[in-house]
Coordinates of C-alpha atoms and ligand atoms in Angstrom, one line a residue:
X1 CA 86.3 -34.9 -3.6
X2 CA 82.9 -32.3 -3.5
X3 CA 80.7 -32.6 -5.5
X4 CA 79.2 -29.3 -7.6
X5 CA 76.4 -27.6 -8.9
X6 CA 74.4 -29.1 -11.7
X7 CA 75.1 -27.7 -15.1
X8 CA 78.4 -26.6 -13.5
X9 CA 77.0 -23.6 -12.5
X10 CA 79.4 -21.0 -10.9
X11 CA 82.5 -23.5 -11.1
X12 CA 85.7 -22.5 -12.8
X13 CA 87.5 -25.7 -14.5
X14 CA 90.2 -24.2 -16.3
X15 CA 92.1 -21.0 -16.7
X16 CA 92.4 -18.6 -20.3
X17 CA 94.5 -15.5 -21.5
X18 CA 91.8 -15.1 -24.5
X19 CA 88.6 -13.6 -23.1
X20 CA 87.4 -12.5 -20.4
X21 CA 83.4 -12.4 -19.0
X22 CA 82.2 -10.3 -16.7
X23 CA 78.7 -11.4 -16.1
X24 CA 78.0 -8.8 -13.1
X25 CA 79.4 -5.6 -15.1
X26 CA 78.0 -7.1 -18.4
X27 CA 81.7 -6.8 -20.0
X28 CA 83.8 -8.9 -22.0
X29 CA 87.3 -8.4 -23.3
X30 CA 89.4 -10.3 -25.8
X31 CA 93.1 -10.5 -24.6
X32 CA 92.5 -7.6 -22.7
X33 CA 90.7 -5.8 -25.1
X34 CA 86.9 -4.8 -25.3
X35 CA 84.6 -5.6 -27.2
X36 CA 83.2 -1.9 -27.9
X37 CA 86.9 -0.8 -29.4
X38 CA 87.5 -3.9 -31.1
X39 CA 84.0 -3.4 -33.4
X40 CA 84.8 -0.4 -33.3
X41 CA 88.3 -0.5 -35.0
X42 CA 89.2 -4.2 -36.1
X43 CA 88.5 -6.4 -38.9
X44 CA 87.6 -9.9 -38.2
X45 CA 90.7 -11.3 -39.2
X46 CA 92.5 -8.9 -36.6
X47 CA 90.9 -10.6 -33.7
X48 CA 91.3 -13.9 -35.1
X49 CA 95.0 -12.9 -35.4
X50 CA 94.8 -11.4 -31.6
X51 CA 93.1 -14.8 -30.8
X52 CA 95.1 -17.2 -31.8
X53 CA 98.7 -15.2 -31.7
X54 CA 98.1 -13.2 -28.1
X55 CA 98.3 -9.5 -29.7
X56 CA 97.4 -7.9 -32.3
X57 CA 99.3 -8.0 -35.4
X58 CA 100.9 -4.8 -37.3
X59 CA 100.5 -4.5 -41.2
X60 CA 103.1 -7.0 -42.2
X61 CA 101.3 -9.8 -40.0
X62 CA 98.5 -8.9 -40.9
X63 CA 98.9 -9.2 -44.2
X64 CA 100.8 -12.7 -43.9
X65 CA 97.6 -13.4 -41.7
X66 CA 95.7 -12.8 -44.7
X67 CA 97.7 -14.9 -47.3
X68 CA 97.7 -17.6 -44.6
X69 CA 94.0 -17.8 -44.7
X70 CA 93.7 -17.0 -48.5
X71 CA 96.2 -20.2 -49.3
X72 CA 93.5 -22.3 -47.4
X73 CA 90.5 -20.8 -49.0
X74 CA 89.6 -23.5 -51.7
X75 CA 86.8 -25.6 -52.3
X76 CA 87.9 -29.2 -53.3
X77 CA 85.5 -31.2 -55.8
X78 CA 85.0 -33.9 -53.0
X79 CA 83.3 -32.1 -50.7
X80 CA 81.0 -30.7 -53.1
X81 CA 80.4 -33.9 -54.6
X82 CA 79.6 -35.6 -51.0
X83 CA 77.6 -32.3 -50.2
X84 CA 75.3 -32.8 -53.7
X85 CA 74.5 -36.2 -52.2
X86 CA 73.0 -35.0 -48.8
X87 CA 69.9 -34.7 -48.1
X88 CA 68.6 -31.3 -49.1
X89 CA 66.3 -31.3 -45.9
X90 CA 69.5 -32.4 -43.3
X91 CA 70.0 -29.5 -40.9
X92 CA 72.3 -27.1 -42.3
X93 CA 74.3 -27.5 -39.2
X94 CA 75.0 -31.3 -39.1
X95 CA 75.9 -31.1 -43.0
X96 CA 78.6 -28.7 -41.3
X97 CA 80.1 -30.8 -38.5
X98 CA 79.7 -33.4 -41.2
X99 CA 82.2 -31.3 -43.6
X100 CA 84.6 -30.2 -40.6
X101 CA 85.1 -33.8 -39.8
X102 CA 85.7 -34.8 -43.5
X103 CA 88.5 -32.0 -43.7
X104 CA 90.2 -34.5 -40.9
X105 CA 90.3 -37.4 -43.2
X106 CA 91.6 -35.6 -45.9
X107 CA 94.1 -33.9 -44.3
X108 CA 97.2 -36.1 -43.6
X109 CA 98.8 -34.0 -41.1
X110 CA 95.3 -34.3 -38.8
X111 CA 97.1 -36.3 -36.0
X112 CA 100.1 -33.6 -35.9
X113 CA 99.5 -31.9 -32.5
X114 CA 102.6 -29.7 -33.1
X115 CA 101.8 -25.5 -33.2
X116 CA 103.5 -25.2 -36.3
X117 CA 100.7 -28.1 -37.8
X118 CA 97.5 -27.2 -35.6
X119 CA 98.3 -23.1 -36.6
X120 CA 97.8 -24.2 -39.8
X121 CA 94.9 -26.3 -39.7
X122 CA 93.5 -23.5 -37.7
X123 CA 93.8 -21.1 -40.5
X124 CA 92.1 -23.7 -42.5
X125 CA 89.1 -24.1 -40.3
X126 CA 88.7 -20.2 -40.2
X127 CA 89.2 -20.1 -44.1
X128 CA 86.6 -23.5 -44.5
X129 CA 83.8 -22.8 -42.7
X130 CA 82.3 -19.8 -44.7
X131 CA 83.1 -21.6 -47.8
X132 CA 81.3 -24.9 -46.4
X133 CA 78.3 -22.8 -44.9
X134 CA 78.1 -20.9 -48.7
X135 CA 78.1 -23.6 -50.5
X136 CA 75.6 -25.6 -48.7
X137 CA 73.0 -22.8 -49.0
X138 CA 73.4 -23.0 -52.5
X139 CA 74.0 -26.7 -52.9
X140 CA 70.6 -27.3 -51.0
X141 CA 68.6 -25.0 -53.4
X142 CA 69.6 -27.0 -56.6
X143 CA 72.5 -24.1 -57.2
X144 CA 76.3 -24.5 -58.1
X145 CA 78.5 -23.2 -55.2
X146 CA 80.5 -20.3 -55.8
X147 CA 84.2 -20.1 -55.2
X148 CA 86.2 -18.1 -52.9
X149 CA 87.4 -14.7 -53.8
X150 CA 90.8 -14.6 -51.9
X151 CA 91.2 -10.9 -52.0
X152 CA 88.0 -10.2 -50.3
X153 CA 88.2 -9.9 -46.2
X154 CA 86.3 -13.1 -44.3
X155 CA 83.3 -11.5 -43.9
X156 CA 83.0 -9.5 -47.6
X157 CA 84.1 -13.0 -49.3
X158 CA 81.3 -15.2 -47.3
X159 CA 78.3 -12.9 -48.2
X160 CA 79.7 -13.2 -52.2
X161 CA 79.6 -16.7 -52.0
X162 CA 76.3 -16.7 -50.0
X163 CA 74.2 -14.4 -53.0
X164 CA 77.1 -14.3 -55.2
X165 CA 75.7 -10.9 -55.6
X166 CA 79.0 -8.4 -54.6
X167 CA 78.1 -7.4 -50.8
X168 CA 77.7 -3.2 -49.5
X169 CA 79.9 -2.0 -47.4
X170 CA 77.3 -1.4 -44.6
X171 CA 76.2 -5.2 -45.3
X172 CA 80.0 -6.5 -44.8
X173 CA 80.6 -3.9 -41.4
X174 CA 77.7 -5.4 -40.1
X175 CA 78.2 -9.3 -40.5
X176 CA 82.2 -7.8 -39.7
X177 CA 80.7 -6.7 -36.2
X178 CA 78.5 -9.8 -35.5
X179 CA 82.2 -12.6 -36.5
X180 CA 83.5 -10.1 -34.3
X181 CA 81.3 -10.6 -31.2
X182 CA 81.0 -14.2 -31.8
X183 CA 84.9 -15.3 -31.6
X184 CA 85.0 -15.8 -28.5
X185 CA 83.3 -16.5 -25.3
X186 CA 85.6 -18.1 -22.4
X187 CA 84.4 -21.7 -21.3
X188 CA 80.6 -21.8 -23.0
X189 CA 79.8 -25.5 -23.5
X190 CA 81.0 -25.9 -27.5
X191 CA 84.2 -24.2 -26.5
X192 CA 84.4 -26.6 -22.8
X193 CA 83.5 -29.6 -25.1
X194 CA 86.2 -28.3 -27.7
X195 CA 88.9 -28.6 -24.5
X196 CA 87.9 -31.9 -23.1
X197 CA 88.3 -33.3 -26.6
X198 CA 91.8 -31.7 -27.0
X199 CA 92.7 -32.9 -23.6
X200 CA 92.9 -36.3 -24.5
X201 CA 94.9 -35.3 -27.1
X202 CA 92.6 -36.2 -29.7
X203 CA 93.4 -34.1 -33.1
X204 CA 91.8 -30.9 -33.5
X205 CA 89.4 -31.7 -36.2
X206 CA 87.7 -34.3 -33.4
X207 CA 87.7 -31.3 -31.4
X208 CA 85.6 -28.9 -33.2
X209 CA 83.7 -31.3 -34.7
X210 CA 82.1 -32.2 -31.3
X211 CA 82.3 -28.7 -30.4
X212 CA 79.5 -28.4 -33.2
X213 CA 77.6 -31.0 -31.9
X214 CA 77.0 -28.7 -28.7
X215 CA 76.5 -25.9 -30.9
X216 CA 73.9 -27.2 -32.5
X217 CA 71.1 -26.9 -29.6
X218 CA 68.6 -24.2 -29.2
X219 CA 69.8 -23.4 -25.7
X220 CA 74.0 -22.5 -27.4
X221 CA 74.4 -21.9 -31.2
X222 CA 71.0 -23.1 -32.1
X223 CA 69.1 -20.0 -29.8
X224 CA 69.8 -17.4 -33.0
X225 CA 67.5 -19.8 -35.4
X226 CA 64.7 -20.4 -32.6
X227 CA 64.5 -16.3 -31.7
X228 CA 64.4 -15.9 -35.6
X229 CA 61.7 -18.2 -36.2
X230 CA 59.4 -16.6 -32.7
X231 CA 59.9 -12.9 -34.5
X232 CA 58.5 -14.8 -38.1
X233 CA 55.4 -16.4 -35.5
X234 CA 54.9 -12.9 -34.5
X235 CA 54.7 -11.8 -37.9
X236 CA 53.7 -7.8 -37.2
X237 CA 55.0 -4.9 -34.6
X238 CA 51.4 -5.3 -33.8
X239 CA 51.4 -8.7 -32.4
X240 CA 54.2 -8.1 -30.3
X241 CA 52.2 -7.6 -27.4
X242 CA 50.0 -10.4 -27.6
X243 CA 52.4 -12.9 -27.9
X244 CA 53.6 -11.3 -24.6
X245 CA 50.6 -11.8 -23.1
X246 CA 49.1 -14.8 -24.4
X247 CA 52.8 -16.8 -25.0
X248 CA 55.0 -15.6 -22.8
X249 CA 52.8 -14.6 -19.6
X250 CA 50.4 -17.2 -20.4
X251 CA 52.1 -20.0 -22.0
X252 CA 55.2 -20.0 -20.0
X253 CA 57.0 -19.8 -23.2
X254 CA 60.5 -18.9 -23.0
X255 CA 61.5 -15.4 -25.5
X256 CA 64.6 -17.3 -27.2
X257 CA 67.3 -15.1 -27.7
X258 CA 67.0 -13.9 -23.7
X259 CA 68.3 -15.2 -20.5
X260 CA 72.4 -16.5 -20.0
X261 CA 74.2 -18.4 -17.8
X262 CA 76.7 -15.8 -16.4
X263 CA 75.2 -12.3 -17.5
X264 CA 72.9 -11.2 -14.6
X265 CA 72.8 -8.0 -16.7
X266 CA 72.9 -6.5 -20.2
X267 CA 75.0 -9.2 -22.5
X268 CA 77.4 -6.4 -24.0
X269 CA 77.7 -7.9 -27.3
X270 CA 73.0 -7.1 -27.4
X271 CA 74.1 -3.6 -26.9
X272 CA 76.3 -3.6 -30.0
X273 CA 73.9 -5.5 -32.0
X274 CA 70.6 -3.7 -31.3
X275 CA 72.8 -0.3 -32.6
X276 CA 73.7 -2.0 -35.6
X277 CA 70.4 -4.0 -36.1
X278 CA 68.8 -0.6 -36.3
X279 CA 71.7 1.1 -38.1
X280 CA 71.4 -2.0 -41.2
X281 CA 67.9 -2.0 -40.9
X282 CA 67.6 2.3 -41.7
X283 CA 69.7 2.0 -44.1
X284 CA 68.0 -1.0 -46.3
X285 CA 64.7 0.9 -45.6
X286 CA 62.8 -2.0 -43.7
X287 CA 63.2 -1.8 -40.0
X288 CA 60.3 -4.4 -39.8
X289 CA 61.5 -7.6 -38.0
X290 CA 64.2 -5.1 -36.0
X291 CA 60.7 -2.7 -34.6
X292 CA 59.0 -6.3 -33.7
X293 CA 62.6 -7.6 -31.7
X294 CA 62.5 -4.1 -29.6
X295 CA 58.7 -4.0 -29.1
X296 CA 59.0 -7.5 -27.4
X297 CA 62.2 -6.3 -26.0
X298 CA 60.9 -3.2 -24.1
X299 CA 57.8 -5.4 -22.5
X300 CA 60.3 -7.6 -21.0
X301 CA 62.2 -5.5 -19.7
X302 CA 59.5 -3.9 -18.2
X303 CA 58.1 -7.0 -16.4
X304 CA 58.9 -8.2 -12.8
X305 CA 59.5 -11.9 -14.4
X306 CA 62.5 -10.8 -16.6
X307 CA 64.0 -8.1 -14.0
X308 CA 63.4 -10.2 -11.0
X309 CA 65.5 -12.8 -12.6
X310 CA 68.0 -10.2 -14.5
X311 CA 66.9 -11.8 -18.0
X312 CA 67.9 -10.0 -20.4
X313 CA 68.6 -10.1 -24.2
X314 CA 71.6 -12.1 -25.6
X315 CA 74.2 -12.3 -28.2
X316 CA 71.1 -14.3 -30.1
X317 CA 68.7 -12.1 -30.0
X318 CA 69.6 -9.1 -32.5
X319 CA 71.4 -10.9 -34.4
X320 CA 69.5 -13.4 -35.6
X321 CA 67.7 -10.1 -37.4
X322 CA 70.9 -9.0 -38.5
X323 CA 71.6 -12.0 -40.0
X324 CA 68.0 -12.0 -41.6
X325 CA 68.5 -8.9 -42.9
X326 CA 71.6 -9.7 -45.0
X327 CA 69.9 -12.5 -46.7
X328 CA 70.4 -15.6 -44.1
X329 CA 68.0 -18.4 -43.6
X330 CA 67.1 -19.0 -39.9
X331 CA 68.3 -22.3 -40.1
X332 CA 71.6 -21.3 -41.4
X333 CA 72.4 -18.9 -38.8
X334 CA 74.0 -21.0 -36.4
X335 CA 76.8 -21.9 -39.0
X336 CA 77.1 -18.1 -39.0
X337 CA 78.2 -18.1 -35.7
X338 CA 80.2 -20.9 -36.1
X339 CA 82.3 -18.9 -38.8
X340 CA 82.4 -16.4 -36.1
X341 CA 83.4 -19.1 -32.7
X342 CA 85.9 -20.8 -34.7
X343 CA 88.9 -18.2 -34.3
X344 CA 87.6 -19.2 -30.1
X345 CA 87.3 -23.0 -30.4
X346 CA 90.4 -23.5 -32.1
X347 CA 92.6 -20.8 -29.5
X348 CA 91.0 -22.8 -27.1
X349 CA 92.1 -26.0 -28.5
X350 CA 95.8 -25.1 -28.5
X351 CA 95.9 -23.0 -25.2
X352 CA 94.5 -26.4 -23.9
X353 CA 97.6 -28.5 -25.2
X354 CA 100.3 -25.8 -24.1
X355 CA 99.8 -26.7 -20.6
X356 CA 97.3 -29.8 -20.8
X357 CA 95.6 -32.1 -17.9
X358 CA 93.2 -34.3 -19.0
X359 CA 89.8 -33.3 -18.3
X360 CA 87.9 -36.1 -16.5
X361 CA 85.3 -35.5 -14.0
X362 CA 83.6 -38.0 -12.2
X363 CA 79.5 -38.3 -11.4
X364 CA 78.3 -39.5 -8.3
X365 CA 76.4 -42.9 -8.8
X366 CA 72.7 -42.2 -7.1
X367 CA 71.6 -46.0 -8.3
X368 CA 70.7 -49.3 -6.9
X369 CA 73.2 -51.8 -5.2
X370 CA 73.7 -55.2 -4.9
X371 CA 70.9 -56.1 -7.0
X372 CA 70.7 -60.2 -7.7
X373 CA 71.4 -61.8 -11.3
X374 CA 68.6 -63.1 -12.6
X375 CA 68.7 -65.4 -15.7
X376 CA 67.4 -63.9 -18.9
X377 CA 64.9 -66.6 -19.2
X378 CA 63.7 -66.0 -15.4
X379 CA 62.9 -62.2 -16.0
Ligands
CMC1 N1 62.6 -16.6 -21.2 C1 61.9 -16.8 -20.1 N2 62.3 -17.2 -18.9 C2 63.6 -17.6 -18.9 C3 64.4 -17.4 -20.0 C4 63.9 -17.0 -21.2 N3 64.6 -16.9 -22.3 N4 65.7 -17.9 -19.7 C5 65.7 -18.2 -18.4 N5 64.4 -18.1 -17.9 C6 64.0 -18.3 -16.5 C7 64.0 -19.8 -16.3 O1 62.7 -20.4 -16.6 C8 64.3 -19.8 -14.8 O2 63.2 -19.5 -14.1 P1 62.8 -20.1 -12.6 O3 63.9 -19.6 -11.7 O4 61.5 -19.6 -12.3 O5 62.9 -21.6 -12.8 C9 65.3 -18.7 -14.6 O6 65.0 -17.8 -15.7 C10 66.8 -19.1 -14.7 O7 67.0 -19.8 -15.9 P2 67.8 -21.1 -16.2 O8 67.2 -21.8 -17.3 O9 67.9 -21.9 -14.9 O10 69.2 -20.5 -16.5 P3 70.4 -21.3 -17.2 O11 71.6 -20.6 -16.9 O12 70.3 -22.7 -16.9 O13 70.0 -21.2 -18.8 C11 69.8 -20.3 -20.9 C12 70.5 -20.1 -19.6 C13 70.5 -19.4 -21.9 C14 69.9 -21.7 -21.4 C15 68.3 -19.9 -20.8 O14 68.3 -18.5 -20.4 C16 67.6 -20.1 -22.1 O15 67.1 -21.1 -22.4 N6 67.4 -19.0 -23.0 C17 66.8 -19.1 -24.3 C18 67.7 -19.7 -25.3 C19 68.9 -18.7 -25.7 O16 68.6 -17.6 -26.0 N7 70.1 -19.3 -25.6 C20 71.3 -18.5 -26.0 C21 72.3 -18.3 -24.9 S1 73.5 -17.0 -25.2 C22 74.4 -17.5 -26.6 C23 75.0 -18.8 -26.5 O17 75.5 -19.3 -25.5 O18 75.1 -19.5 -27.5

């Protein structure tokens, strides 16, 4: 037995075929594929496909892909009954794991750990988790959820249900993009906590459920909702560099949306995003909230604190603009990139029962010994 770094830092607990992070080069690949092509070329649903079936399917799959998710794409009256008596104030991200862990009790084959019965309920989880993440933005604001339109692609069909205003097709490429980047991202902790779950062999609805719970914190999922709310503190391009100054430098305050536990250089997918960021923000005529993300970005990267340590902007940090940008409440974002992760979480969950051990680490105990009972009524 040795005992490890804390935070696991460094240590490798588990082997994958479905991405692959290079935190030195600053590359990541999906099934052998990068990052840069696949934004370039595929849909969303693609790299689900490549996700969760090892290779990328040709039309016909695709297709079936596509009908697979559409047949899952409803909205039953019970959820948006138990969603009309939350509490409008609940963070939109526990009202989510809430729903995801719902969808277990209603589904009868939950317990089935087959492939033929968690493929499907991994279709479902793709297909729910826009139409859950919709409808509570509208639910929330006194509006009736809209319903799915099953001929529209993932990313076309969430933005419909968001505004149910019909989406551009520079507003769809970009959020296409951004589910894209977020599908995957070997062991981070929602997709390690998604495996340890599994490995008991708990059903898969458990899984992702807690896999949302570590989600949820400003540090993982959460960061895109913190860095969106610092670039509304800032307020103006013209503040930029006194929150620098006066936060950052003087305040020790972190800049949310930088720093990651294995790049030690430029996250790839920040690279993507800034490009399209800019692109979205051009073309809608307001690069406002983009010009105040690169003005912080450039004095960072400029200062011996950030380069000294290699922090740099993260998957977080453009996006949560992006998202902005195509209508998206900060504290929604993070169920945005949960509609992204999922495809991951759920490869992850069935790659961990093809060949499963149970996960179970131990802790080294640092307490007191042979300490002496003492009788409730002496202490
Ligand atoms: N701003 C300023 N300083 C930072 C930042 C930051 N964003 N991130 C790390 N540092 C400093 C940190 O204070 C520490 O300094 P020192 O060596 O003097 O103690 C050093 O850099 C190393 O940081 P760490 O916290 O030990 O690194 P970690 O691997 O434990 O944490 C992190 C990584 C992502 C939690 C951290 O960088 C952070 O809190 N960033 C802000 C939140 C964020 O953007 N999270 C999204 C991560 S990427 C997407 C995802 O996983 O969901």
């Amino acid at each position: 037995m040795h005992e490890v770094a804390k935070g696991l830092v460094g240590v490798i607990v588990t082997e994958t075929t479905a991405s692959m992070v290079d935190g030195s080069a600053g590359h990541l690949t999906y099934r052998g594929y990068a990052i840069e092509d696949l934004t370039a070329h595929a849909s969303y649903e693609e790299v689900a496909y490549l996700l969760l079936h090892q290779r990328l399917p040709n039309r016909r799959e695709l297709t079936e892909f596509q009908e697979g998710l559409a047949a899952e794409m409803t909205l039953e009256p019970y959820f948006v009954e138990v969603m009309q008596r939350f509490p409008k104030n609940s963070h939109p991200l526990t009202i989510l794991r809430t729903l995801i862990s719902i969808t277990g009790v209603y589904d009868a084959t939950a317990n089935d750990n087959s492939l033929e019965a968690e493929l499907r309920k991994a279709y479902r989880l793709i297909a729910y988790t826009p139409i859950f993440t919709a409808a509570w933005a509208r639910i929330r604001q006194g509006l009736a959820p809209i319903p799915p339109d099953k001929h529209l692609s993932l990313a076309a069909s969430f933005l419909h249900m968001h505004t149910g205003v019909n989406p551009t097709p520079a507003e769809i490429a970009a959020l296409n993009v951004y589910l894209i980047l977020m599908a995957d991202h070997s062991l981070n902790p929602s997709t390690f906590t998604s495996r340890v779950v599994a490995s008991t062999d708990s059903d898969i609805y458990s899984a992702i459920t807690a896999a949302l719970g570590a989600l949820k914190g400003p540090k993982h999922g959460g960061a895109n909702e913190a860095t969106m709310e610092m670039f509304m503190e800032i307020g103006n391009p013209e503040n930029v560099s006194s929150f620098f100054t006066e936060q950052v430098k003087g305040n020790g305050r972190k800049i949310m949306g930088f720093g990651h536990r294995v790049y030690r250089t430029t996250d790839p997918r920040s690279v993507i995003l800034r490009h399209h960021t800019e692109a979205l923000a051009k073309s809608l005529g307001n690069t406002h909230w983009f010009d105040i993300a690169a003005g912080l970005e450039n004095l960072a990267l400029a200062d011996p604190y950030f380069t000294e340590r290699r922090i740099y902007a993260n998957v977080d940090y453009y996006s949560s603009v992006l998202l902005y940008m195509l209508g998206i409440e900060p504290n929604l974002m993070p169920l945005v990139f949960a509609i992204g992760r999922m495809a991951g979480w759920v490869t992850h969950v069935l790659e961990q029962r093809l060949e499963n051990r149970l996960i179970h680490p131990e802790a080294l105990y640092i307490g007191e010994n042979d300490r002496i009972w003492v009788n409730l009524e002496d202490r």
